[in-house]
PDB file of N, CA, C and O in Angstrom:
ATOM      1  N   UNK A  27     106.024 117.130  69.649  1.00  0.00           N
ATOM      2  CA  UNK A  27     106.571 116.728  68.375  1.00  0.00           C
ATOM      3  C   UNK A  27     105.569 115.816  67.700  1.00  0.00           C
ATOM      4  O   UNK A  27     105.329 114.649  68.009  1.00  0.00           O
ATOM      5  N   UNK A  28     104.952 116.621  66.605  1.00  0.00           N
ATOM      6  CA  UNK A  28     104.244 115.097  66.189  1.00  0.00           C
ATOM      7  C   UNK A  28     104.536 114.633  65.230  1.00  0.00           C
ATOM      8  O   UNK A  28     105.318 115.313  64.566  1.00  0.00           O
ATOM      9  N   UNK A  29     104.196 113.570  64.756  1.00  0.00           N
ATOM     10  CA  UNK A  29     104.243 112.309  63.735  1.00  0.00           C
ATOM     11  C   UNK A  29     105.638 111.384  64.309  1.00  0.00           C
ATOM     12  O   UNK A  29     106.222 110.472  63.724  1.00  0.00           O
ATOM     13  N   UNK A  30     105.913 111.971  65.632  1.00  0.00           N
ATOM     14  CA  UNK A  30     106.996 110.926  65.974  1.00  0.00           C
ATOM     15  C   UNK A  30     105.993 109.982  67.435  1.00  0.00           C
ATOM     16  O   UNK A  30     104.782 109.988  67.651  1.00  0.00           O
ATOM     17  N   UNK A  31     106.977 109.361  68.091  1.00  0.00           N
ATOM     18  CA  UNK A  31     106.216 108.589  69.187  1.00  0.00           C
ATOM     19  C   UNK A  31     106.470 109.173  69.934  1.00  0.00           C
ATOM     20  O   UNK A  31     106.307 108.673  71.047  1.00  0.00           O
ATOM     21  N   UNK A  32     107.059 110.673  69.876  1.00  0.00           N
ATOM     22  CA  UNK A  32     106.946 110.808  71.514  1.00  0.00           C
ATOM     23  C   UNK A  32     106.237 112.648  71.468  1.00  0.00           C
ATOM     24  O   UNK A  32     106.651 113.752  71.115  1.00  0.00           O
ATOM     25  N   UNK A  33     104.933 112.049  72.077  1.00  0.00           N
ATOM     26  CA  UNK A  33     104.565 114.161  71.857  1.00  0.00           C
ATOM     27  C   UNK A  33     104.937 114.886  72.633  1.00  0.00           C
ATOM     28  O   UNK A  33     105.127 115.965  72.072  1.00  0.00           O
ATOM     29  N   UNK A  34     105.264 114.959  74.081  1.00  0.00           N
ATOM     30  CA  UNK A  34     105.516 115.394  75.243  1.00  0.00           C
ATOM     31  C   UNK A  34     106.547 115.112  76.274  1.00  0.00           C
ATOM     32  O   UNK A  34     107.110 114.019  76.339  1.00  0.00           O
ATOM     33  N   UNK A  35     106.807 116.159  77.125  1.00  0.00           N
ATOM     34  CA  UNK A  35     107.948 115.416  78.225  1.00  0.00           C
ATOM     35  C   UNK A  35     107.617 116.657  78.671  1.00  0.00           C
ATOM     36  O   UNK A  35     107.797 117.705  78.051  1.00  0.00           O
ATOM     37  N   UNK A  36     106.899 116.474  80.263  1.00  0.00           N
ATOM     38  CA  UNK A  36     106.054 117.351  81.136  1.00  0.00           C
ATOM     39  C   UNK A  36     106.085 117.026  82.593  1.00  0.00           C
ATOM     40  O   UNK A  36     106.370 115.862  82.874  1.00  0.00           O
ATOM     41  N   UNK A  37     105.800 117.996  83.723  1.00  0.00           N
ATOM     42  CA  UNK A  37     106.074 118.065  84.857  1.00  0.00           C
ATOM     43  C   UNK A  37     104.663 117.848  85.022  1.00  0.00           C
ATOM     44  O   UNK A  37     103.800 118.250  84.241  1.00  0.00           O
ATOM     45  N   UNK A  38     104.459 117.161  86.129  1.00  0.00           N
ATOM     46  CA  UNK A  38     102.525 116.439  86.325  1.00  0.00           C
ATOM     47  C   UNK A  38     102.654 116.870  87.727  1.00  0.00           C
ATOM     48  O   UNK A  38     103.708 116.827  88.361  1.00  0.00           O
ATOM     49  N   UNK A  39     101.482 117.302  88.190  1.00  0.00           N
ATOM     50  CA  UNK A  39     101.033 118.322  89.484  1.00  0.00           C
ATOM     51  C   UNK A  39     101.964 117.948  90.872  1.00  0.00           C
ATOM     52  O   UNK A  39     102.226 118.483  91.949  1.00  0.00           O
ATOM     53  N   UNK A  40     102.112 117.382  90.548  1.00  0.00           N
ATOM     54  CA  UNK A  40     102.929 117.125  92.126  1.00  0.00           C
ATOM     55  C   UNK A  40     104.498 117.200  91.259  1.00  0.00           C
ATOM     56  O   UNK A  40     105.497 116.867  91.897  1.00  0.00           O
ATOM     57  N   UNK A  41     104.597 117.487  90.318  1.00  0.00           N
ATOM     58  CA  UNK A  41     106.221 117.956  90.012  1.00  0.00           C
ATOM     59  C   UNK A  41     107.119 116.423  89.416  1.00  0.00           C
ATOM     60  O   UNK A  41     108.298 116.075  89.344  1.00  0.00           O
ATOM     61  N   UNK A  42     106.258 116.038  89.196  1.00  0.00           N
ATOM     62  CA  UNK A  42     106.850 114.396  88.574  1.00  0.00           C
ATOM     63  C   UNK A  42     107.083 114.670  87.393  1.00  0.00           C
ATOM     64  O   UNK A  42     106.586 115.707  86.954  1.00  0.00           O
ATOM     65  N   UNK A  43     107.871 113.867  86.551  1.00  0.00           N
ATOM     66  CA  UNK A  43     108.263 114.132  85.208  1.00  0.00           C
ATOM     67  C   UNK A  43     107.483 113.220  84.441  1.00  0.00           C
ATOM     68  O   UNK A  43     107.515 112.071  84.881  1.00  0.00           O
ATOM     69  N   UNK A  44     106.833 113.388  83.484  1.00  0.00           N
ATOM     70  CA  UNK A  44     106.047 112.466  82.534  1.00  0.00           C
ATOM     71  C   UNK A  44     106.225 112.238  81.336  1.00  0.00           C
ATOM     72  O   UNK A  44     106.146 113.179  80.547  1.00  0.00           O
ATOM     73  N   UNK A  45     106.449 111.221  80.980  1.00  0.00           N
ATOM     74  CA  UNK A  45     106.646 111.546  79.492  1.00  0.00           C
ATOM     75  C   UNK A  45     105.098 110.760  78.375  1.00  0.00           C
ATOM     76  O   UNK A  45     104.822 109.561  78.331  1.00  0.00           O
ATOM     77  N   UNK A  46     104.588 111.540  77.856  1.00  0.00           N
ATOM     78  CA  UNK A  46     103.497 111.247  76.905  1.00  0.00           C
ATOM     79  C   UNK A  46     103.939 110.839  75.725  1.00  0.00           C
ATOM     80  O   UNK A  46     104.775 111.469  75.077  1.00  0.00           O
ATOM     81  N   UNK A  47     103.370 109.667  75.327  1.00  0.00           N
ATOM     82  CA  UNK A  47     103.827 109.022  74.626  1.00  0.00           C
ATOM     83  C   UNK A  47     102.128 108.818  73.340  1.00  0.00           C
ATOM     84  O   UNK A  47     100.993 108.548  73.732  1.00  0.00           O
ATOM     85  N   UNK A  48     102.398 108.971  72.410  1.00  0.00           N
ATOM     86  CA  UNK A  48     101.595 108.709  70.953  1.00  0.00           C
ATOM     87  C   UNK A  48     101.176 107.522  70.632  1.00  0.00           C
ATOM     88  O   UNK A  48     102.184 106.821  70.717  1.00  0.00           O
ATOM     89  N   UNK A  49     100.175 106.774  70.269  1.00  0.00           N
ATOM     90  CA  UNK A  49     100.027 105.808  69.536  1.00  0.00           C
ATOM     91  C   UNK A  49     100.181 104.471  70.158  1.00  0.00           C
ATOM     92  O   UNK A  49      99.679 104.526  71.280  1.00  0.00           O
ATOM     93  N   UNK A  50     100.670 103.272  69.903  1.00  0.00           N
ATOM     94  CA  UNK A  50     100.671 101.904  70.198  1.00  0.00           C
ATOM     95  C   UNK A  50     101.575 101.821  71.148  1.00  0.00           C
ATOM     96  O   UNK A  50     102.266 102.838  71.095  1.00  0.00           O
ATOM     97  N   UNK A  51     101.972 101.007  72.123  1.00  0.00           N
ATOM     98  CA  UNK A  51     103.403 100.830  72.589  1.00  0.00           C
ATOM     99  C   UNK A  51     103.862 100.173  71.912  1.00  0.00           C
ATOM    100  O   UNK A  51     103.167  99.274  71.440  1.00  0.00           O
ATOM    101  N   UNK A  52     105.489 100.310  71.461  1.00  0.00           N
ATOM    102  CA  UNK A  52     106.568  99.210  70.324  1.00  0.00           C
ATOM    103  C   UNK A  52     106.582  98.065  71.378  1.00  0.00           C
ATOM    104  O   UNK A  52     106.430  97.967  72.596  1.00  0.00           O
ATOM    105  N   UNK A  53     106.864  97.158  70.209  1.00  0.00           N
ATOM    106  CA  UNK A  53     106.902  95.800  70.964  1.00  0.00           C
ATOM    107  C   UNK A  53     108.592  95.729  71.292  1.00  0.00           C
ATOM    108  O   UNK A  53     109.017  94.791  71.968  1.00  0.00           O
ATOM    109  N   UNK A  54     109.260  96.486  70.915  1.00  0.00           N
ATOM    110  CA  UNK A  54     110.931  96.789  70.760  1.00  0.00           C
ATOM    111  C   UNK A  54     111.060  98.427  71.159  1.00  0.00           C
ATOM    112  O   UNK A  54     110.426  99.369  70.684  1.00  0.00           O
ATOM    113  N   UNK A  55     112.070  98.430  72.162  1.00  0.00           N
ATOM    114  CA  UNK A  55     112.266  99.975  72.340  1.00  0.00           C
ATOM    115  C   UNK A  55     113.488 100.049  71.229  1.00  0.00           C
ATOM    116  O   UNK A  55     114.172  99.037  71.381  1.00  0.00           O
ATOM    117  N   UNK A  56     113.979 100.827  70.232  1.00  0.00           N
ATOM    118  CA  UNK A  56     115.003 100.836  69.672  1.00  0.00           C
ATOM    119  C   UNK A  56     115.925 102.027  70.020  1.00  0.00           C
ATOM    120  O   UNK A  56     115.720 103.029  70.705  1.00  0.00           O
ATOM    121  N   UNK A  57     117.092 101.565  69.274  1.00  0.00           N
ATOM    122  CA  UNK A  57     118.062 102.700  69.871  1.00  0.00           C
ATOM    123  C   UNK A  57     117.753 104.045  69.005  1.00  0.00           C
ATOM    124  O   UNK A  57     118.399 104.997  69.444  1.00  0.00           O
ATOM    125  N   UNK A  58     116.968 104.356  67.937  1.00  0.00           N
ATOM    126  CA  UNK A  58     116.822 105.108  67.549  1.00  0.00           C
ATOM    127  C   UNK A  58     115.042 105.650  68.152  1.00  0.00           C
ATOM    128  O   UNK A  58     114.497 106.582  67.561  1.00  0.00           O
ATOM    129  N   UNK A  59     114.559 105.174  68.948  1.00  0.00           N
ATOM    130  CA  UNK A  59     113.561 105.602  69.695  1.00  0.00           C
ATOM    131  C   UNK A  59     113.735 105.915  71.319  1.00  0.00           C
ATOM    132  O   UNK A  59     112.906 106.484  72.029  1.00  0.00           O
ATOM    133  N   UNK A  60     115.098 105.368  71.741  1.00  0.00           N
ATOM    134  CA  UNK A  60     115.478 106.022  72.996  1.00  0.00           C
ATOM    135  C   UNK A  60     116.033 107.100  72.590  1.00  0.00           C
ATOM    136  O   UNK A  60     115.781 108.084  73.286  1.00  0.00           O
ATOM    137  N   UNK A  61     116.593 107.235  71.850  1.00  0.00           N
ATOM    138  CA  UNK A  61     117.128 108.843  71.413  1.00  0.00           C
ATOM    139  C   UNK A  61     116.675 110.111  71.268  1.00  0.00           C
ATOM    140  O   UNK A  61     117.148 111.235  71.430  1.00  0.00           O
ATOM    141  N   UNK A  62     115.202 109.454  70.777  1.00  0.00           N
ATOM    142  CA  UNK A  62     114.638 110.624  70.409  1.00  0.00           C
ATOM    143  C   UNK A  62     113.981 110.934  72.059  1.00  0.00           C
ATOM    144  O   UNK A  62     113.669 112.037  72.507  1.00  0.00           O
ATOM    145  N   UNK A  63     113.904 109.781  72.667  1.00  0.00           N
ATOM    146  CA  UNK A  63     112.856 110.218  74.288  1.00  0.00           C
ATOM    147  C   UNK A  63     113.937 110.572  74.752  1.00  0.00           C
ATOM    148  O   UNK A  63     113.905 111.800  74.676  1.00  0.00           O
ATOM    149  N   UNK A  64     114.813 110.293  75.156  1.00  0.00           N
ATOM    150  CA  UNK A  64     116.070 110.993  76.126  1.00  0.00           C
ATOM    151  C   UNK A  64     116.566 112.522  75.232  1.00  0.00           C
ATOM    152  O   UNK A  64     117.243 113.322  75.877  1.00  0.00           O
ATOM    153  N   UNK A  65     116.325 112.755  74.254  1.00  0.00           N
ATOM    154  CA  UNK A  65     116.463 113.865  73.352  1.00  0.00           C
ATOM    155  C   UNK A  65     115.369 114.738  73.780  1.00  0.00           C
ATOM    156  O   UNK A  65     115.777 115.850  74.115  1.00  0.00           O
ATOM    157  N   UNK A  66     114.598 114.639  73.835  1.00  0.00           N
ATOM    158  CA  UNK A  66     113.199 115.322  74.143  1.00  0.00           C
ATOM    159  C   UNK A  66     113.279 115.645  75.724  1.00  0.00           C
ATOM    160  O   UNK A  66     113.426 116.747  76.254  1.00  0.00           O
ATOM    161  N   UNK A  67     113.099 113.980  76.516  1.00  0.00           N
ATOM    162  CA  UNK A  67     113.506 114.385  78.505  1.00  0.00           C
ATOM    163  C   UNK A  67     114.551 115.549  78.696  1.00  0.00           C
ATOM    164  O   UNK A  67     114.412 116.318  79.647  1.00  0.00           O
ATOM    165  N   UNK A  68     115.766 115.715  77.665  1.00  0.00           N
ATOM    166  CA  UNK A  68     116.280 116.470  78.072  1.00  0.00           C
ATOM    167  C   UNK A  68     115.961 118.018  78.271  1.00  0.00           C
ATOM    168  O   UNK A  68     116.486 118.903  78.947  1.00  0.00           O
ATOM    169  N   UNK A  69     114.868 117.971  77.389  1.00  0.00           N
ATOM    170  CA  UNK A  69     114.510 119.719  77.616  1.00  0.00           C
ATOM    171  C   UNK A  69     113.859 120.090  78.640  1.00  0.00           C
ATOM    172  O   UNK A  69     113.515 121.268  78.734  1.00  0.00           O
ATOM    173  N   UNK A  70     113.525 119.084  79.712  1.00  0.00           N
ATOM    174  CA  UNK A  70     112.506 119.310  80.734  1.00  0.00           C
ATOM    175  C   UNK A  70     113.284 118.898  82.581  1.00  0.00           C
ATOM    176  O   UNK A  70     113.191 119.539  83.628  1.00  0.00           O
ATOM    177  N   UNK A  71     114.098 117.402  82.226  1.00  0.00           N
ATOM    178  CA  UNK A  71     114.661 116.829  82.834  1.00  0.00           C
ATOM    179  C   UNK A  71     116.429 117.339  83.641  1.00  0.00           C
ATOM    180  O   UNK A  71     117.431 117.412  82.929  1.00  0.00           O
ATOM    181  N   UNK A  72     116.455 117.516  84.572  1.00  0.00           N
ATOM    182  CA  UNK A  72     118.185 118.080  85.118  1.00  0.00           C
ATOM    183  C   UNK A  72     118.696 116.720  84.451  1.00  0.00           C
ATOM    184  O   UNK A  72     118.051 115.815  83.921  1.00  0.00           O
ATOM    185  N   UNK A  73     120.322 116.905  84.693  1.00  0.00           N
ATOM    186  CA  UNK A  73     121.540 116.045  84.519  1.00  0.00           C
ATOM    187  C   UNK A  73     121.164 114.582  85.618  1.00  0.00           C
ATOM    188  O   UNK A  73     121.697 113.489  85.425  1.00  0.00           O
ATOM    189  N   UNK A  74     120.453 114.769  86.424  1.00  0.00           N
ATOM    190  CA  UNK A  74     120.523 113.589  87.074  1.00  0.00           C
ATOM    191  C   UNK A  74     119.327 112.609  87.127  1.00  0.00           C
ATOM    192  O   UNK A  74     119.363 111.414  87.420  1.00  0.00           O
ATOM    193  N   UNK A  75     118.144 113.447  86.744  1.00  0.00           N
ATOM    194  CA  UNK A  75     116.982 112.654  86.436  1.00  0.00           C
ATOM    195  C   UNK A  75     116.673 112.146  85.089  1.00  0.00           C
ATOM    196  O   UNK A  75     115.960 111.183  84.803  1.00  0.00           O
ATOM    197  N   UNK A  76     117.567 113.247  83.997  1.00  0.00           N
ATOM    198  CA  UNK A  76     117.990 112.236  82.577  1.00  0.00           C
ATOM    199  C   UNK A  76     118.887 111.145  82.777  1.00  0.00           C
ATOM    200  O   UNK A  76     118.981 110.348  81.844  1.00  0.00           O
ATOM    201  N   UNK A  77     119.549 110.951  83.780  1.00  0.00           N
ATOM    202  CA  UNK A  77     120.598 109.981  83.676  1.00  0.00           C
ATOM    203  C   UNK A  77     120.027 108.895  84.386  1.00  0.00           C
ATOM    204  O   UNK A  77     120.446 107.795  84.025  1.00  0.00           O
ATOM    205  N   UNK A  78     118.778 108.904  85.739  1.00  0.00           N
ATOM    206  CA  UNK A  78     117.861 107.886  85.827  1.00  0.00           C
ATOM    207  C   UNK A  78     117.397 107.705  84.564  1.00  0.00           C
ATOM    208  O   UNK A  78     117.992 106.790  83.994  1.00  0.00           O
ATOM    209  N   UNK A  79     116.310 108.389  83.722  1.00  0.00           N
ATOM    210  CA  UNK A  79     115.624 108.069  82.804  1.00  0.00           C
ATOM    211  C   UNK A  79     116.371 107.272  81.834  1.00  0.00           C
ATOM    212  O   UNK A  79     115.749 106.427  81.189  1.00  0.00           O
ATOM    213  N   UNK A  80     117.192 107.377  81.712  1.00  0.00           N
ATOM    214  CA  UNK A  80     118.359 106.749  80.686  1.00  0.00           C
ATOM    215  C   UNK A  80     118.482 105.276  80.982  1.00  0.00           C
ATOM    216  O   UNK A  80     118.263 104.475  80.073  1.00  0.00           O
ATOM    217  N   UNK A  81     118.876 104.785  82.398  1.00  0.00           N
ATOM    218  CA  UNK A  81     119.309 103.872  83.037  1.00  0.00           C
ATOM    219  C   UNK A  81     117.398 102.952  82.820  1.00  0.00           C
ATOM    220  O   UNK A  81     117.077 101.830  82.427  1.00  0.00           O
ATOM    221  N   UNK A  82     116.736 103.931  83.223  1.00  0.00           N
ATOM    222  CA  UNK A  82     115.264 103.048  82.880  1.00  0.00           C
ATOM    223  C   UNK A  82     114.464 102.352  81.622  1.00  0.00           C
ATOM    224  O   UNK A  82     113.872 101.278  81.514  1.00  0.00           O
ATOM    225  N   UNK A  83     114.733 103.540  80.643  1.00  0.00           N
ATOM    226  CA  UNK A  83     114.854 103.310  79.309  1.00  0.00           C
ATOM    227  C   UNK A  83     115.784 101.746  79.396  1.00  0.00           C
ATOM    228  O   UNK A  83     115.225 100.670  79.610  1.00  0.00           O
ATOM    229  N   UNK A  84     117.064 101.876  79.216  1.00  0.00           N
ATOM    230  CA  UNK A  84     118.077 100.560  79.097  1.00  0.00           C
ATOM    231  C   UNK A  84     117.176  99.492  79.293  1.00  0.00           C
ATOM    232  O   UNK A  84     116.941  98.715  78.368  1.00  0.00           O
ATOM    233  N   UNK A  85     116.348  99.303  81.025  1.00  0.00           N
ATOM    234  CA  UNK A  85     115.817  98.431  81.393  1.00  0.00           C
ATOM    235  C   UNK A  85     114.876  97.984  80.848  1.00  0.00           C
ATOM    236  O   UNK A  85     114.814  96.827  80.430  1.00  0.00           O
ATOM    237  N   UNK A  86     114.049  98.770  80.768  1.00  0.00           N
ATOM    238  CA  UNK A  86     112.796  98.748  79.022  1.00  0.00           C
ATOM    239  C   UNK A  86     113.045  97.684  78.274  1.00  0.00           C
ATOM    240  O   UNK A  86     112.550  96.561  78.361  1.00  0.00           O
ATOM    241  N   UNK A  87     113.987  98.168  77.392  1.00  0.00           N
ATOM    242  CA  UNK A  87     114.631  97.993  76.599  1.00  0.00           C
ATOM    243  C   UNK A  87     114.895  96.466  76.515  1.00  0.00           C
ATOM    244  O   UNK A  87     114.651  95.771  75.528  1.00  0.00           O
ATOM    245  N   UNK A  88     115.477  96.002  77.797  1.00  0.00           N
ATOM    246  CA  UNK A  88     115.900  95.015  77.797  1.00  0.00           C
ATOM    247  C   UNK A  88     114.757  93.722  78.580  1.00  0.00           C
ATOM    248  O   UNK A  88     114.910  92.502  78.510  1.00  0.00           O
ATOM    249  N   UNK A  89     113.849  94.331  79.161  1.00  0.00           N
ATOM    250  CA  UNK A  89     112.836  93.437  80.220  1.00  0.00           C
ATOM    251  C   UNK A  89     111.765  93.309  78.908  1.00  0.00           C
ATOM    252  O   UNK A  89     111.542  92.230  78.361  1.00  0.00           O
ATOM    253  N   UNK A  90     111.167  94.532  78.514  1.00  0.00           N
ATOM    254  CA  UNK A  90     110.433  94.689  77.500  1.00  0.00           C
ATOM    255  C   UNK A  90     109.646  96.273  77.802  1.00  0.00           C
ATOM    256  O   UNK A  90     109.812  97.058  78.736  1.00  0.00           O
ATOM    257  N   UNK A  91     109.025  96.325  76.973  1.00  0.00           N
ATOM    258  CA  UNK A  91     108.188  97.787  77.077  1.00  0.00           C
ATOM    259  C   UNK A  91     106.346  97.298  77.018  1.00  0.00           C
ATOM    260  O   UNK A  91     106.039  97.158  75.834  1.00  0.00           O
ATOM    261  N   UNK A  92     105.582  97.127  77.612  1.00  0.00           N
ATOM    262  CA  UNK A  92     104.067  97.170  78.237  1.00  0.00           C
ATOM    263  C   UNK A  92     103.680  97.529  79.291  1.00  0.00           C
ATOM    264  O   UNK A  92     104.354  97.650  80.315  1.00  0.00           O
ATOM    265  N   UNK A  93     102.408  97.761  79.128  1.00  0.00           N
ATOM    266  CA  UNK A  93     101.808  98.416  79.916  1.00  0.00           C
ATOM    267  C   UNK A  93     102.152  97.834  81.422  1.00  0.00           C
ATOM    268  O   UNK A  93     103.078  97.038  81.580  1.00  0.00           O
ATOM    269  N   UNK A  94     101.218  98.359  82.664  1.00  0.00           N
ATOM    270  CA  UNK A  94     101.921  98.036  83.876  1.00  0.00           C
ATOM    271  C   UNK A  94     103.413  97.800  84.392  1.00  0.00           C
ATOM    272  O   UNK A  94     103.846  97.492  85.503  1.00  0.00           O
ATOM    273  N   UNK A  95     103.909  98.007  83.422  1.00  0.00           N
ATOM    274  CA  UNK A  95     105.493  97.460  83.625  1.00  0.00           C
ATOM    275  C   UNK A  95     106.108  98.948  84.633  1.00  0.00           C
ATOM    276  O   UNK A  95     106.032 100.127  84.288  1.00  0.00           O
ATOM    277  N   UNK A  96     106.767  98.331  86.074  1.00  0.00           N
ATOM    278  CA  UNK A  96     107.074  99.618  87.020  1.00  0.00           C
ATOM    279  C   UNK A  96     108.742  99.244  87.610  1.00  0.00           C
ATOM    280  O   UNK A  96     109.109  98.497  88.517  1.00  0.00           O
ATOM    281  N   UNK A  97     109.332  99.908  86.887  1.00  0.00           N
ATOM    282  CA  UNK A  97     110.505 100.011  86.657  1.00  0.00           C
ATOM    283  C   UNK A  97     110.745 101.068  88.303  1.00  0.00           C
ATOM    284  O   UNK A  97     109.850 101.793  88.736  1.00  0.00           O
ATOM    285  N   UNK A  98     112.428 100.873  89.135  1.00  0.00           N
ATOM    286  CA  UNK A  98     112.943 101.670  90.074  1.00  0.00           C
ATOM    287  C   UNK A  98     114.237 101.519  89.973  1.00  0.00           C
ATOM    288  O   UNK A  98     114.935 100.519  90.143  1.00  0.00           O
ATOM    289  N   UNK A  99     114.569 102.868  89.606  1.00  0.00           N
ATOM    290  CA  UNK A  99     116.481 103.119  89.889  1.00  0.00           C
ATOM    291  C   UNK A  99     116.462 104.135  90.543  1.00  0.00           C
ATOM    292  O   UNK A  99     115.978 105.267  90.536  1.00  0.00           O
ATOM    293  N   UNK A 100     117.213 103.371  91.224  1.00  0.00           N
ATOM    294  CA  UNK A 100     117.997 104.922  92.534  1.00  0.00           C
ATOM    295  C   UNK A 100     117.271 105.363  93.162  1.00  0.00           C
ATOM    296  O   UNK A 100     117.650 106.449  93.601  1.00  0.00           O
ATOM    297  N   UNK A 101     115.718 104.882  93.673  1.00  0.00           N
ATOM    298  CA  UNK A 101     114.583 105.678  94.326  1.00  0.00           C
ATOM    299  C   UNK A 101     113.325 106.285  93.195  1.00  0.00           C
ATOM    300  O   UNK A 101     112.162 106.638  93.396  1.00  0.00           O
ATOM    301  N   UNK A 102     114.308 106.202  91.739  1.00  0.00           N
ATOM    302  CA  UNK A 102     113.504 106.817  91.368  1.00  0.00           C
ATOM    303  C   UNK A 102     112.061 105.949  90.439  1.00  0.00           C
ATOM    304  O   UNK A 102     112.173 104.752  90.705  1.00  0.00           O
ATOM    305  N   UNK A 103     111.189 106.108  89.773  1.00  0.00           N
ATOM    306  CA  UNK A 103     110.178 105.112  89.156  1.00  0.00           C
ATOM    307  C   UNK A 103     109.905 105.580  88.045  1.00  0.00           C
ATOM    308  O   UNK A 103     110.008 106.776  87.772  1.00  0.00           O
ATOM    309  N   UNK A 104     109.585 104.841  87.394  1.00  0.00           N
ATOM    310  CA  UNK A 104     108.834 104.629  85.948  1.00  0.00           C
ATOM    311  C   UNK A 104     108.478 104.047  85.565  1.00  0.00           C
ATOM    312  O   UNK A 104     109.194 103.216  85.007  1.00  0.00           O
ATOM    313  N   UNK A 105     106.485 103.873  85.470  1.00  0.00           N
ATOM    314  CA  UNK A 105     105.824 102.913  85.423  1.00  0.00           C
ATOM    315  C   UNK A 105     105.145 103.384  83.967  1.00  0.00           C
ATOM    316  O   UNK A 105     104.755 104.551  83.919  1.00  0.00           O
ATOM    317  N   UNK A 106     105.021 102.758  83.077  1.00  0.00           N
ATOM    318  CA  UNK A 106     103.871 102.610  81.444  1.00  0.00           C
ATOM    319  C   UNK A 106     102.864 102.010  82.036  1.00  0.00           C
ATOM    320  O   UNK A 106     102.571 100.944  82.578  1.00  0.00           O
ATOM    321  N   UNK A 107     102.148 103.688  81.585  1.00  0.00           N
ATOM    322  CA  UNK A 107     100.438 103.402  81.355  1.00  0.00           C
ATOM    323  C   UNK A 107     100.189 103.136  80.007  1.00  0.00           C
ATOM    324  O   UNK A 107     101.128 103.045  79.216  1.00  0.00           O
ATOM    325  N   UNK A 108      98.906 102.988  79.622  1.00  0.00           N
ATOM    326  CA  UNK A 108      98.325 102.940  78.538  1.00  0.00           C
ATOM    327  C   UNK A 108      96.807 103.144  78.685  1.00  0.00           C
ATOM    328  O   UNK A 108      95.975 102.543  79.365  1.00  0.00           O
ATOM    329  N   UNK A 109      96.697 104.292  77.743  1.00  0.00           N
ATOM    330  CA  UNK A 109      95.404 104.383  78.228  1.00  0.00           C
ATOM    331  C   UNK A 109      94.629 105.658  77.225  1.00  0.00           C
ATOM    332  O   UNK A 109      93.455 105.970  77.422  1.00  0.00           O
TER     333      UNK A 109
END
């Protein structure tokens, strides 16, 4: 999708879910920018690894969104690169 922040949501060689992300990191995740990434995860993501991603996003959200930041729910991870 472009001209939005999120171009991609992709399976990376060992079968991990990735999501590629455009441009700067927000200094604010908003609720109208988790929407569009959990909108997008969903075309790639089952019912239960959108519903981690969801729960991680929240945390984002609320800890903050930068780089190195390595988020774990339920076993599962999500760490922001930048690069």
């Amino acid at each position: 999708m472009h001209g939005g922040p999120t171009t991609a949501v992709v399976r990376g060689p060992a079968g991990e879910s990735v999501v590629l992300l455009s441009g700067e990191l927000p200094q604010v995740l908003t609720e109208d920018a988790m929407t569009e990434l959990l909108d997008l995860a969903a075309a790639i993501l089952d019912a239960d690894e959108l519903g981690l991603f969801h729960t991680c996003l929240r945390t984002l959200r609320t800890d903050g969104l930068r780089a190195g930041r390595r988020i774990e729910v339920d076993g599962a991870v999500l760490t922001v690169y930048e690069g």
